[in-house]
PDB file of C-alpha atoms in Angstrom:
ATOM      1  CA  UNK A  29      22.040   1.595  30.493  1.00 89.00           C
ATOM      2  CA  UNK A  30      24.313   2.132  27.484  1.00 94.00           C
ATOM      3  CA  UNK A  31      22.756   1.107  24.164  1.00 95.00           C
ATOM      4  CA  UNK A  32      23.822   1.199  20.522  1.00 97.00           C
ATOM      5  CA  UNK A  33      21.128   2.346  18.126  1.00 97.00           C
ATOM      6  CA  UNK A  34      20.379   3.907  14.796  1.00 98.00           C
ATOM      7  CA  UNK A  35      18.543   7.211  14.732  1.00 98.00           C
ATOM      8  CA  UNK A  36      16.718   9.609  12.425  1.00 98.00           C
ATOM      9  CA  UNK A  37      16.891  13.260  13.471  1.00 98.00           C
ATOM     10  CA  UNK A  38      13.497  14.975  13.409  1.00 98.00           C
ATOM     11  CA  UNK A  39      14.196  18.268  15.171  1.00 97.00           C
ATOM     12  CA  UNK A  40      16.751  20.057  17.316  1.00 97.00           C
ATOM     13  CA  UNK A  41      16.854  23.313  19.246  1.00 96.00           C
ATOM     14  CA  UNK A  42      19.288  25.258  21.400  1.00 93.00           C
ATOM     15  CA  UNK A  43      19.562  24.446  25.089  1.00 93.00           C
ATOM     16  CA  UNK A  44      21.524  26.523  27.586  1.00 88.00           C
ATOM     17  CA  UNK A  45      24.716  28.316  26.605  1.00 89.00           C
ATOM     18  CA  UNK A  46      26.119  25.729  24.211  1.00 91.00           C
ATOM     19  CA  UNK A  47      23.951  22.620  24.171  1.00 93.00           C
ATOM     20  CA  UNK A  48      21.092  21.331  22.070  1.00 96.00           C
ATOM     21  CA  UNK A  49      18.144  19.021  22.558  1.00 97.00           C
ATOM     22  CA  UNK A  50      17.436  16.730  19.619  1.00 98.00           C
ATOM     23  CA  UNK A  51      14.276  14.765  18.913  1.00 98.00           C
ATOM     24  CA  UNK A  52      15.411  11.501  17.346  1.00 98.00           C
ATOM     25  CA  UNK A  53      13.415   8.506  16.138  1.00 97.00           C
ATOM     26  CA  UNK A  54      14.989   5.117  16.915  1.00 97.00           C
ATOM     27  CA  UNK A  55      13.984   1.571  15.918  1.00 96.00           C
ATOM     28  CA  UNK A  56      13.882   0.077  19.401  1.00 94.00           C
ATOM     29  CA  UNK A  57      13.407   3.023  21.750  1.00 94.00           C
ATOM     30  CA  UNK A  58      10.863   4.983  19.721  1.00 94.00           C
ATOM     31  CA  UNK A  59      10.921   8.775  19.649  1.00 96.00           C
ATOM     32  CA  UNK A  60      13.357  10.148  22.223  1.00 96.00           C
ATOM     33  CA  UNK A  61      14.678  13.539  23.318  1.00 96.00           C
ATOM     34  CA  UNK A  62      18.461  13.715  23.685  1.00 97.00           C
ATOM     35  CA  UNK A  63      20.501  16.380  25.448  1.00 95.00           C
ATOM     36  CA  UNK A  64      23.871  17.068  23.813  1.00 94.00           C
ATOM     37  CA  UNK A  65      25.929  19.326  26.051  1.00 91.00           C
ATOM     38  CA  UNK A  66      28.450  21.609  24.324  1.00 89.00           C
ATOM     39  CA  UNK A  67      27.275  20.689  20.813  1.00 91.00           C
ATOM     40  CA  UNK A  68      27.479  24.338  19.707  1.00 92.00           C
ATOM     41  CA  UNK A  69      31.093  24.759  20.814  1.00 91.00           C
ATOM     42  CA  UNK A  70      33.699  24.850  18.026  1.00 83.00           C
ATOM     43  CA  UNK A  71      35.704  21.963  19.497  1.00 85.00           C
ATOM     44  CA  UNK A  72      32.764  19.761  20.460  1.00 87.00           C
ATOM     45  CA  UNK A  73      33.165  16.036  19.797  1.00 89.00           C
ATOM     46  CA  UNK A  74      29.474  15.846  18.803  1.00 93.00           C
ATOM     47  CA  UNK A  75      28.661  18.888  16.663  1.00 92.00           C
ATOM     48  CA  UNK A  76      25.252  20.556  16.392  1.00 93.00           C
ATOM     49  CA  UNK A  77      25.480  20.324  12.589  1.00 93.00           C
ATOM     50  CA  UNK A  78      24.982  16.576  12.951  1.00 96.00           C
ATOM     51  CA  UNK A  79      21.362  17.086  13.972  1.00 97.00           C
ATOM     52  CA  UNK A  80      19.736  18.425  10.797  1.00 96.00           C
ATOM     53  CA  UNK A  81      16.283  17.120   9.758  1.00 97.00           C
ATOM     54  CA  UNK A  82      16.322  13.505   8.511  1.00 98.00           C
ATOM     55  CA  UNK A  83      20.032  13.010   9.239  1.00 98.00           C
ATOM     56  CA  UNK A  84      20.695   9.284   9.667  1.00 98.00           C
ATOM     57  CA  UNK A  85      22.799   8.429  12.709  1.00 98.00           C
ATOM     58  CA  UNK A  86      24.636   5.620  14.421  1.00 98.00           C
ATOM     59  CA  UNK A  87      24.612   6.353  18.151  1.00 98.00           C
ATOM     60  CA  UNK A  88      25.721   5.104  21.528  1.00 97.00           C
ATOM     61  CA  UNK A  89      23.284   6.450  24.107  1.00 96.00           C
ATOM     62  CA  UNK A  90      22.670   6.445  27.844  1.00 93.00           C
ATOM     63  CA  UNK A  91      19.072   5.283  28.178  1.00 93.00           C
ATOM     64  CA  UNK A  92      16.984   5.541  31.333  1.00 90.00           C
ATOM     65  CA  UNK A  93      13.472   4.118  31.316  1.00 86.00           C
ATOM     66  CA  UNK A  94      10.736   6.692  32.010  1.00 81.00           C
ATOM     67  CA  UNK A  95      13.197   9.572  31.649  1.00 85.00           C
ATOM     68  CA  UNK A  96      12.008  12.403  29.430  1.00 86.00           C
ATOM     69  CA  UNK A  97      15.524  13.442  28.476  1.00 94.00           C
ATOM     70  CA  UNK A  98      18.250  11.013  27.439  1.00 95.00           C
ATOM     71  CA  UNK A  99      21.946  11.569  26.678  1.00 95.00           C
ATOM     72  CA  UNK A 100      24.188  10.695  23.743  1.00 96.00           C
ATOM     73  CA  UNK A 101      27.636   9.243  24.363  1.00 95.00           C
ATOM     74  CA  UNK A 102      28.699   8.940  20.720  1.00 95.00           C
ATOM     75  CA  UNK A 103      27.103   9.840  17.388  1.00 97.00           C
ATOM     76  CA  UNK A 104      28.119   9.799  13.754  1.00 97.00           C
ATOM     77  CA  UNK A 105      26.333  10.235  10.443  1.00 97.00           C
ATOM     78  CA  UNK A 106      25.772   6.764   9.004  1.00 97.00           C
ATOM     79  CA  UNK A 107      24.742   7.810   5.480  1.00 96.00           C
ATOM     80  CA  UNK A 108      25.981  11.290   4.456  1.00 95.00           C
ATOM     81  CA  UNK A 109      23.542  13.050   2.142  1.00 96.00           C
ATOM     82  CA  UNK A 110      24.569  14.446  -1.241  1.00 95.00           C
ATOM     83  CA  UNK A 111      21.784  16.937  -2.001  1.00 96.00           C
ATOM     84  CA  UNK A 112      19.232  16.928   0.817  1.00 95.00           C
ATOM     85  CA  UNK A 113      20.948  19.676   2.812  1.00 90.00           C
ATOM     86  CA  UNK A 114      21.573  21.955  -0.194  1.00 93.00           C
ATOM     87  CA  UNK A 115      18.483  21.558  -2.407  1.00 94.00           C
ATOM     88  CA  UNK A 116      15.806  23.948  -1.096  1.00 93.00           C
ATOM     89  CA  UNK A 117      13.028  21.665  -2.359  1.00 94.00           C
ATOM     90  CA  UNK A 118      14.399  18.677  -0.458  1.00 96.00           C
ATOM     91  CA  UNK A 119      15.202  20.716   2.652  1.00 96.00           C
ATOM     92  CA  UNK A 120      11.617  21.971   2.719  1.00 96.00           C
ATOM     93  CA  UNK A 121      10.276  18.449   2.249  1.00 96.00           C
ATOM     94  CA  UNK A 122      12.497  17.195   5.075  1.00 97.00           C
ATOM     95  CA  UNK A 123      11.155  19.855   7.463  1.00 97.00           C
ATOM     96  CA  UNK A 124       7.563  18.951   6.637  1.00 97.00           C
ATOM     97  CA  UNK A 125       8.146  15.197   6.855  1.00 98.00           C
ATOM     98  CA  UNK A 126       9.878  15.585  10.217  1.00 98.00           C
ATOM     99  CA  UNK A 127       7.028  17.692  11.610  1.00 97.00           C
ATOM    100  CA  UNK A 128       4.555  15.022  10.542  1.00 97.00           C
ATOM    101  CA  UNK A 129       6.720  12.267  12.035  1.00 97.00           C
ATOM    102  CA  UNK A 130       7.012  14.027  15.401  1.00 95.00           C
ATOM    103  CA  UNK A 131       3.228  14.203  15.519  1.00 93.00           C
ATOM    104  CA  UNK A 132       2.745  10.630  14.358  1.00 94.00           C
ATOM    105  CA  UNK A 133       5.229   8.961  16.713  1.00 94.00           C
ATOM    106  CA  UNK A 134       4.812  10.929  19.938  1.00 86.00           C
ATOM    107  CA  UNK A 135       2.482   8.255  21.378  1.00 78.00           C
ATOM    108  CA  UNK A 136       3.613   5.275  19.289  1.00 78.00           C
ATOM    109  CA  UNK A 137       5.476   2.238  20.539  1.00 82.00           C
ATOM    110  CA  UNK A 138       8.832   1.545  18.827  1.00 83.00           C
ATOM    111  CA  UNK A 139       8.279   0.102  15.351  1.00 90.00           C
ATOM    112  CA  UNK A 140      11.290  -1.369  13.575  1.00 95.00           C
ATOM    113  CA  UNK A 141       9.497  -1.794  10.232  1.00 96.00           C
ATOM    114  CA  UNK A 142       8.269   1.810  10.225  1.00 97.00           C
ATOM    115  CA  UNK A 143      11.748   3.017  11.167  1.00 97.00           C
ATOM    116  CA  UNK A 144      13.326   1.054   8.318  1.00 98.00           C
ATOM    117  CA  UNK A 145      10.797   2.478   5.852  1.00 98.00           C
ATOM    118  CA  UNK A 146      11.558   6.056   6.951  1.00 98.00           C
ATOM    119  CA  UNK A 147      15.310   5.385   6.957  1.00 98.00           C
ATOM    120  CA  UNK A 148      15.273   4.192   3.344  1.00 98.00           C
ATOM    121  CA  UNK A 149      12.828   6.932   2.300  1.00 98.00           C
ATOM    122  CA  UNK A 150      15.292   9.580   3.531  1.00 98.00           C
ATOM    123  CA  UNK A 151      17.986   8.025   1.358  1.00 98.00           C
ATOM    124  CA  UNK A 152      15.562   7.919  -1.575  1.00 97.00           C
ATOM    125  CA  UNK A 153      14.708  11.603  -1.116  1.00 97.00           C
ATOM    126  CA  UNK A 154      18.388  12.509  -1.162  1.00 97.00           C
ATOM    127  CA  UNK A 155      18.888  10.731  -4.496  1.00 95.00           C
ATOM    128  CA  UNK A 156      15.538  11.668  -6.082  1.00 91.00           C
ATOM    129  CA  UNK A 157      15.451  14.106  -8.993  1.00 84.00           C
ATOM    130  CA  UNK A 158      12.027  13.574 -10.574  1.00 76.00           C
ATOM    131  CA  UNK A 159       8.613  14.705  -9.368  1.00 79.00           C
ATOM    132  CA  UNK A 160       9.532  15.765  -5.861  1.00 92.00           C
ATOM    133  CA  UNK A 161       6.201  17.577  -5.693  1.00 93.00           C
ATOM    134  CA  UNK A 162       4.330  14.405  -4.662  1.00 95.00           C
ATOM    135  CA  UNK A 163       7.101  12.588  -2.763  1.00 96.00           C
ATOM    136  CA  UNK A 164       5.849  13.671   0.669  1.00 97.00           C
ATOM    137  CA  UNK A 165       2.252  12.626   0.013  1.00 97.00           C
ATOM    138  CA  UNK A 166       3.246   9.210  -1.317  1.00 98.00           C
ATOM    139  CA  UNK A 167       5.561   8.849   1.684  1.00 98.00           C
ATOM    140  CA  UNK A 168       2.810   9.653   4.194  1.00 98.00           C
ATOM    141  CA  UNK A 169       0.249   7.351   2.604  1.00 98.00           C
ATOM    142  CA  UNK A 170       2.785   4.513   2.519  1.00 98.00           C
ATOM    143  CA  UNK A 171       3.781   5.227   6.134  1.00 98.00           C
ATOM    144  CA  UNK A 172       0.154   5.037   7.272  1.00 97.00           C
ATOM    145  CA  UNK A 173       0.275   1.279   6.619  1.00 96.00           C
ATOM    146  CA  UNK A 174       2.693   0.942   9.542  1.00 95.00           C
ATOM    147  CA  UNK A 175       0.518   3.154  11.748  1.00 94.00           C
ATOM    148  CA  UNK A 176      -2.609   1.077  11.274  1.00 93.00           C
ATOM    149  CA  UNK A 177      -4.915   3.295   9.229  1.00 95.00           C
ATOM    150  CA  UNK A 178      -3.906   3.155   5.562  1.00 96.00           C
ATOM    151  CA  UNK A 179      -6.493   4.139   2.915  1.00 97.00           C
ATOM    152  CA  UNK A 180      -8.709   1.343   1.683  1.00 97.00           C
ATOM    153  CA  UNK A 181      -8.173  -0.026  -1.815  1.00 96.00           C
ATOM    154  CA  UNK A 182     -11.883  -0.278  -2.639  1.00 98.00           C
ATOM    155  CA  UNK A 183     -11.969   2.556  -5.194  1.00 98.00           C
ATOM    156  CA  UNK A 184     -14.280   1.777  -8.140  1.00 98.00           C
ATOM    157  CA  UNK A 185     -16.733   3.413 -10.540  1.00 96.00           C
ATOM    158  CA  UNK A 186     -19.450   2.906  -7.936  1.00 97.00           C
ATOM    159  CA  UNK A 187     -17.412   3.789  -4.840  1.00 98.00           C
ATOM    160  CA  UNK A 188     -15.468   6.869  -5.891  1.00 98.00           C
ATOM    161  CA  UNK A 189     -15.711   9.284  -2.929  1.00 98.00           C
ATOM    162  CA  UNK A 190     -13.061   8.859  -0.231  1.00 98.00           C
ATOM    163  CA  UNK A 191     -14.221   9.278   3.365  1.00 98.00           C
ATOM    164  CA  UNK A 192     -11.328  10.586   5.476  1.00 98.00           C
ATOM    165  CA  UNK A 193     -12.704   9.331   8.792  1.00 97.00           C
ATOM    166  CA  UNK A 194     -13.719   5.877   7.570  1.00 97.00           C
ATOM    167  CA  UNK A 195     -10.617   5.459   5.400  1.00 97.00           C
ATOM    168  CA  UNK A 196     -12.721   3.928   2.619  1.00 98.00           C
ATOM    169  CA  UNK A 197     -14.310   4.921  -0.670  1.00 98.00           C
ATOM    170  CA  UNK A 198     -18.080   5.225  -0.667  1.00 98.00           C
ATOM    171  CA  UNK A 199     -20.834   5.642  -3.242  1.00 97.00           C
ATOM    172  CA  UNK A 200     -22.104   9.073  -2.192  1.00 96.00           C
ATOM    173  CA  UNK A 201     -20.599  12.504  -1.628  1.00 96.00           C
ATOM    174  CA  UNK A 202     -22.570  13.317   1.505  1.00 90.00           C
ATOM    175  CA  UNK A 203     -20.238  15.411   3.653  1.00 92.00           C
ATOM    176  CA  UNK A 204     -17.963  18.143   2.295  1.00 91.00           C
ATOM    177  CA  UNK A 205     -15.785  18.035   5.424  1.00 93.00           C
ATOM    178  CA  UNK A 206     -15.232  14.282   5.472  1.00 96.00           C
ATOM    179  CA  UNK A 207     -15.467  13.367   1.790  1.00 98.00           C
ATOM    180  CA  UNK A 208     -13.229  14.038  -1.168  1.00 98.00           C
ATOM    181  CA  UNK A 209     -14.819  14.870  -4.513  1.00 98.00           C
ATOM    182  CA  UNK A 210     -14.740  12.359  -7.354  1.00 98.00           C
ATOM    183  CA  UNK A 211     -11.690  14.015  -8.944  1.00 98.00           C
ATOM    184  CA  UNK A 212      -9.877  14.379  -5.610  1.00 98.00           C
ATOM    185  CA  UNK A 213     -10.630  10.767  -4.724  1.00 99.00           C
ATOM    186  CA  UNK A 214      -9.298   9.554  -8.061  1.00 98.00           C
ATOM    187  CA  UNK A 215      -5.960  11.292  -7.534  1.00 98.00           C
ATOM    188  CA  UNK A 216      -5.885  10.312  -3.847  1.00 99.00           C
ATOM    189  CA  UNK A 217      -6.295   6.664  -4.820  1.00 98.00           C
ATOM    190  CA  UNK A 218      -3.494   6.948  -7.380  1.00 98.00           C
ATOM    191  CA  UNK A 219      -1.239   8.460  -4.706  1.00 98.00           C
ATOM    192  CA  UNK A 220      -2.092   5.690  -2.248  1.00 98.00           C
ATOM    193  CA  UNK A 221      -1.097   2.897  -4.656  1.00 97.00           C
ATOM    194  CA  UNK A 222       2.096   4.602  -5.856  1.00 96.00           C
ATOM    195  CA  UNK A 223       5.399   3.696  -4.198  1.00 95.00           C
ATOM    196  CA  UNK A 224       8.416   5.940  -3.727  1.00 95.00           C
ATOM    197  CA  UNK A 225      10.207   4.383  -6.692  1.00 92.00           C
ATOM    198  CA  UNK A 226       7.419   5.335  -9.108  1.00 92.00           C
ATOM    199  CA  UNK A 227       6.555   8.948  -8.240  1.00 92.00           C
ATOM    200  CA  UNK A 228       7.785  10.161 -11.642  1.00 88.00           C
ATOM    201  CA  UNK A 229       4.954   8.215 -13.312  1.00 89.00           C
ATOM    202  CA  UNK A 230       2.193  10.232 -11.658  1.00 94.00           C
ATOM    203  CA  UNK A 231       1.472  13.782 -12.823  1.00 93.00           C
ATOM    204  CA  UNK A 232      -0.930  15.838 -10.706  1.00 95.00           C
ATOM    205  CA  UNK A 233      -1.842  19.496 -11.441  1.00 95.00           C
ATOM    206  CA  UNK A 234      -0.468  22.029  -8.950  1.00 93.00           C
ATOM    207  CA  UNK A 235      -3.897  23.161  -7.724  1.00 95.00           C
ATOM    208  CA  UNK A 236      -4.894  19.556  -7.065  1.00 97.00           C
ATOM    209  CA  UNK A 237      -1.609  18.834  -5.246  1.00 95.00           C
ATOM    210  CA  UNK A 238      -2.371  21.676  -2.843  1.00 94.00           C
ATOM    211  CA  UNK A 239      -5.794  20.221  -2.068  1.00 96.00           C
ATOM    212  CA  UNK A 240      -4.478  16.680  -1.697  1.00 97.00           C
ATOM    213  CA  UNK A 241      -1.718  17.765   0.672  1.00 96.00           C
ATOM    214  CA  UNK A 242      -4.294  19.240   3.048  1.00 96.00           C
ATOM    215  CA  UNK A 243      -6.498  16.152   2.683  1.00 98.00           C
ATOM    216  CA  UNK A 244      -3.545  13.899   3.504  1.00 98.00           C
ATOM    217  CA  UNK A 245      -2.840  15.917   6.651  1.00 97.00           C
ATOM    218  CA  UNK A 246      -6.544  15.756   7.533  1.00 97.00           C
ATOM    219  CA  UNK A 247      -6.459  11.972   7.044  1.00 98.00           C
ATOM    220  CA  UNK A 248      -3.705  11.730   9.657  1.00 97.00           C
ATOM    221  CA  UNK A 249      -5.565  14.116  11.960  1.00 96.00           C
ATOM    222  CA  UNK A 250      -8.702  11.961  11.892  1.00 96.00           C
ATOM    223  CA  UNK A 251      -6.778   8.795  12.719  1.00 96.00           C
ATOM    224  CA  UNK A 252      -4.132   9.919  15.227  1.00 93.00           C
ATOM    225  CA  UNK A 253      -5.192  11.115  18.661  1.00 88.00           C
ATOM    226  CA  UNK A 254      -3.856  14.523  19.682  1.00 88.00           C
ATOM    227  CA  UNK A 255      -2.490  15.339  16.231  1.00 89.00           C
ATOM    228  CA  UNK A 256      -1.320  18.956  16.339  1.00 89.00           C
ATOM    229  CA  UNK A 257      -1.670  21.613  13.666  1.00 89.00           C
ATOM    230  CA  UNK A 258       0.986  21.303  10.962  1.00 90.00           C
ATOM    231  CA  UNK A 259       2.650  24.591  10.060  1.00 86.00           C
ATOM    232  CA  UNK A 260       5.436  23.743   7.615  1.00 86.00           C
ATOM    233  CA  UNK A 261       3.095  22.708   4.787  1.00 78.00           C
ATOM    234  CA  UNK A 262       2.525  26.400   4.011  1.00 80.00           C
ATOM    235  CA  UNK A 263       6.222  26.648   3.121  1.00 81.00           C
ATOM    236  CA  UNK A 264       5.789  23.600   0.901  1.00 79.00           C
ATOM    237  CA  UNK A 265       3.004  25.359  -0.954  1.00 76.00           C
ATOM    238  CA  UNK A 266       5.266  28.294  -1.794  1.00 77.00           C
ATOM    239  CA  UNK A 267       7.982  25.950  -3.099  1.00 77.00           C
ATOM    240  CA  UNK A 268       5.899  23.411  -5.032  1.00 71.00           C
ATOM    241  CA  UNK A 269       2.596  25.075  -5.836  1.00 64.00           C
TER     242      UNK A 269
END
């Protein structure tokens, strides 16, 4: 069946002599793998350069239910980026975000609202200039709302220790693996109630950002079955910390 769809590129790799396979998130078909034959040839109609992390696409695809590998008939960039592909900070963020998204959506049903949030967040990242160092954490905590496990908003003077597994703030720090300290919980709460338009208003020390990044990844790991080890966050640490 031929379908028209939007797409967000998460990853691509070489296939055969001149092709690629691209992992692309779509609003109605979920996360799909697409084979693009000849994409690495100089005269290809669909070029491999189109499949960089977070590239936003308009596509016409051949879709077969229960097939692990789909095909693309037509593809074009729907919103060309201005800085995302050339700013090393943004490129690094895009790689990390895409790795997290591939983990998060590998078993998820298609979610139009989540797709729209990610689509607009990619555009926001391209235009953002201030406080990129917390963009990815705010993004992930906002995204968790669409995945069904967002952090609770019950932070208070009495309940000031965040429990990663329960997703709530509690009154005691009783497990160093599951619980954030008072200071970590305070910053984690501030991150969770910040939106992508207001990241410049929140200043977090570099050492604390490093801790909170790992805690955010751990939060996803506790709430998403089969969540694999994330590797690209170490590159983030060298760029932002």
